Short mmCIF file of C-alpha atoms in Angstrom, two decimals:
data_model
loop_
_atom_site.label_atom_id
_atom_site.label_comp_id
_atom_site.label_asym_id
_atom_site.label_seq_id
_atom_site.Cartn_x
_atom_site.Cartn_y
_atom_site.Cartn_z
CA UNK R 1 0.00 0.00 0.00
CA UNK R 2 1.12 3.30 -0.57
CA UNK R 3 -0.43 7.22 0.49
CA UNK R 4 -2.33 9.06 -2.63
CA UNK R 5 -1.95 12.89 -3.49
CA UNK R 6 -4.40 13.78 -0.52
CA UNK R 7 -2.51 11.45 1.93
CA UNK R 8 -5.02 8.36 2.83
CA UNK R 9 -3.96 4.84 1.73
CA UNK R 10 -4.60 3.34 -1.84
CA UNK R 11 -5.31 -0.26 -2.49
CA UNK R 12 -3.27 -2.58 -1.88
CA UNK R 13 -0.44 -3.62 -4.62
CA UNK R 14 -0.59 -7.45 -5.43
CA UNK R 15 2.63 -8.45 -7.08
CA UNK R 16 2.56 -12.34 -7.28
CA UNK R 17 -1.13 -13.55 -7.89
CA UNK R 18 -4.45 -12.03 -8.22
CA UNK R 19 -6.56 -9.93 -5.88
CA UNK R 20 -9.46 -11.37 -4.75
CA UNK R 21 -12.68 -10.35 -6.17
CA UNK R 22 -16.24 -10.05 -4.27
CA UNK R 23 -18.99 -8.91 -5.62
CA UNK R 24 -22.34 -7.89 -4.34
CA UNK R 25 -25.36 -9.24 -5.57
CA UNK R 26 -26.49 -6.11 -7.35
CA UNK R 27 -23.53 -6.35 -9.83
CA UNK R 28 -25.04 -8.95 -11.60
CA UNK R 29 -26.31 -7.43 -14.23
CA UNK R 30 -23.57 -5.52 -15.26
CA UNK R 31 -20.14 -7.12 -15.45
CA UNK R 32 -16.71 -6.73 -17.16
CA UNK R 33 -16.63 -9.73 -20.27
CA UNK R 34 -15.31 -12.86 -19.12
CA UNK R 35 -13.76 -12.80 -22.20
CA UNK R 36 -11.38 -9.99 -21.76
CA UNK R 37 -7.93 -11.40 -20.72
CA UNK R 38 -6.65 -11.43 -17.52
CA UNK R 39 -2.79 -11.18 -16.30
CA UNK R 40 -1.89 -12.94 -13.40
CA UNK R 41 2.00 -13.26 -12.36
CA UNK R 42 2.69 -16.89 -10.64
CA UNK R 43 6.58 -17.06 -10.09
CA UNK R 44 8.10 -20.63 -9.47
CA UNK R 45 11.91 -20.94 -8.28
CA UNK R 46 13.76 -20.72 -11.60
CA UNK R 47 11.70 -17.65 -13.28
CA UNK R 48 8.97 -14.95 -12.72
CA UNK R 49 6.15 -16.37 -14.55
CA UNK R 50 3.12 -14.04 -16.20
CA UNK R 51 0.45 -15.86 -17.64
CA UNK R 52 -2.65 -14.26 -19.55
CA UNK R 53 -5.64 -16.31 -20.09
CA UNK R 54 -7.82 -15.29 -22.87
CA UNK R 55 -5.50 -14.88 -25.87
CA UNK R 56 -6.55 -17.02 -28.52
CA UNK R 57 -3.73 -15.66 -31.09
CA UNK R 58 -1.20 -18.17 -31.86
CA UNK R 59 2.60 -17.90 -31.05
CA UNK R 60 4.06 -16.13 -33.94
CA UNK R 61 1.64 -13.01 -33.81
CA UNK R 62 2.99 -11.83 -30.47
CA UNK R 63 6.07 -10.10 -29.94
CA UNK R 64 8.01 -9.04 -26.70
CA UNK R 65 11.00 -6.67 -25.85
CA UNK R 66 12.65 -4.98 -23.09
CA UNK R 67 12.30 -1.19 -23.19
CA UNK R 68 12.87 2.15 -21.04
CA UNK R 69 16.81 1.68 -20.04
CA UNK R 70 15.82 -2.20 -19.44
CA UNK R 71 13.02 -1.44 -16.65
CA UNK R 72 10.15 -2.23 -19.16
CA UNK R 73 8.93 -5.62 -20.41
CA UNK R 74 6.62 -4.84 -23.10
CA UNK R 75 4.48 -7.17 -25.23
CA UNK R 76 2.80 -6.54 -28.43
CA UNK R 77 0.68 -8.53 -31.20
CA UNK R 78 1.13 -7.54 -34.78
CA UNK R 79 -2.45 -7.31 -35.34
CA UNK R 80 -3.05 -4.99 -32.51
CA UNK R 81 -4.89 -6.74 -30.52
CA UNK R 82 -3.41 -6.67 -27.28
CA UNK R 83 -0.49 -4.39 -26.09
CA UNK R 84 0.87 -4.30 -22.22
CA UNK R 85 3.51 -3.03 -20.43
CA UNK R 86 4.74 -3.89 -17.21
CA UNK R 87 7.60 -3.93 -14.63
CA UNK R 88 9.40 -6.68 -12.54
CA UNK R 89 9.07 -5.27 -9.36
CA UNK R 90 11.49 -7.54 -8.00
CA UNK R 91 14.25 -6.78 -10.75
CA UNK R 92 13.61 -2.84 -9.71
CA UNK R 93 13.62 -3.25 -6.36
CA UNK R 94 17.49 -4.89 -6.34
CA UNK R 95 18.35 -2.59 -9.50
CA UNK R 96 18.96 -4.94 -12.28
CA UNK R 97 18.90 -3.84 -15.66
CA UNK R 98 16.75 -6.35 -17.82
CA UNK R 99 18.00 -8.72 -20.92
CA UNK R 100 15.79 -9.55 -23.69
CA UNK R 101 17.46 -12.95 -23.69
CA UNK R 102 15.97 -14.19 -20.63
CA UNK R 103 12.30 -13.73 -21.88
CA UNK R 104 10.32 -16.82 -22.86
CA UNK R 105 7.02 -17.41 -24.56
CA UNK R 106 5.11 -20.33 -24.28
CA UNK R 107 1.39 -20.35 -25.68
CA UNK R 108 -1.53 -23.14 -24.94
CA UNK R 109 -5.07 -23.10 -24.27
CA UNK R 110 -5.66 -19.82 -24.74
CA UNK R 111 -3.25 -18.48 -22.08
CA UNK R 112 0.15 -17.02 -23.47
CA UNK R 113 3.10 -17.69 -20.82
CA UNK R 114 5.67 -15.28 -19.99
CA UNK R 115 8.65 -16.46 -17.90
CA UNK R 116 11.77 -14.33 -17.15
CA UNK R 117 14.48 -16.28 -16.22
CA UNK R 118 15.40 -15.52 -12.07
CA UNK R 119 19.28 -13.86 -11.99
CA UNK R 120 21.52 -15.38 -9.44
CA UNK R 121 21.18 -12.36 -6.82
CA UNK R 122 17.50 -12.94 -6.81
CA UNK R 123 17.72 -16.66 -6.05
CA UNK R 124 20.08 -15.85 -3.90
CA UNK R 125 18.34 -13.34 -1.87
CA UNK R 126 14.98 -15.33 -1.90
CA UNK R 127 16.52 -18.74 -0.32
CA UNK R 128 18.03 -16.43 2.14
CA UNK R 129 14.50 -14.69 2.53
CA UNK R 130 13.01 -18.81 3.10
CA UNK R 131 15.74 -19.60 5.40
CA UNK R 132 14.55 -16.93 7.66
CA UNK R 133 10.92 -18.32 7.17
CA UNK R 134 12.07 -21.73 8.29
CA UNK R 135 13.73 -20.86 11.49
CA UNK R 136 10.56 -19.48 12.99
CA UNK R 137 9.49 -21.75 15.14
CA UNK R 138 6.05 -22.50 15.63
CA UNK R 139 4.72 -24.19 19.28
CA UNK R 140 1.57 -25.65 17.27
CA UNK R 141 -0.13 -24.95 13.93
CA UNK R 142 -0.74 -21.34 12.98
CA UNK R 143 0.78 -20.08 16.51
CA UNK R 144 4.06 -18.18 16.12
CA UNK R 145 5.78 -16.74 18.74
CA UNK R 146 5.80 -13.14 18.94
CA UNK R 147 7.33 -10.93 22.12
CA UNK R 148 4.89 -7.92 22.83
CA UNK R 149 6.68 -5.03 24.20
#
């Protein structure tokens, strides 16, 4: 979360899945298309992972390229479809310039897959981050110990 113009708290910021979504009763009879796609980041160990269901294009229509001094990913169809542009917040965060050679594309059901191949430093800094996890200890299921001051 971060403060707005007039100082109050926006929403919160998801960077690895998808906010969750409720909505009241009375929205049912206007809704956004389930047909519009959706983009979703789900990161496994190796790479940061974006996947964006409802693309029906195949593989050699889209296009994708590092832009900005190396701080933008952006992704383009040649028959204008679809166009986004988007950051790896972890990659800005540790200040690492991007390479267009560690972009993938993988395309199947309808859902194009975007993976972005982890540097060392950020598998580094995350198995020190899960390290620190693990030594928590826990006295029973869900109970952590934390000192109150």
């Amino acid at each position: 979360r971060s403060q707005d113009k007039l100082g109050g708290l926006t929403d919160w910021s998801y960077e690895v899945g998808e906010p969750l979504v409720a909505r009241p009763a009375s929205e049912a009879l206007l809704r956004e298309s389930s047909q519009n796609p959706i983009f979703v980041r789900l990161d496994s160990k190796q790479a940061f992972e974006w996947r964006i269901r409802n693309l029906p294009y195949p593989l050699d229509v889209y296009s994708i390229s590092v832009e900005n001094d190396n701080k933008d990913v952006v992704l383009r169809t040649s028959n204008k479809k679809y166009f986004k542009r988007f950051q790896i917040a972890d990659m800005v965060r540790y200040g690492i310039p991007l390479e267009a050679a560690a972009l993938r594309l993988a395309h199947a059901n309808n859902t194009l897959v975007i993976s972005y191949e982890k540097p060392a430093l950020v598998q580094h800094v995350e198995k020190q981050l899960k390290a620190q996890r693990d030594a928590v200890k826990a006295s029973k299921e869900g109970d952590v110990e934390c000192a109150q001051s």
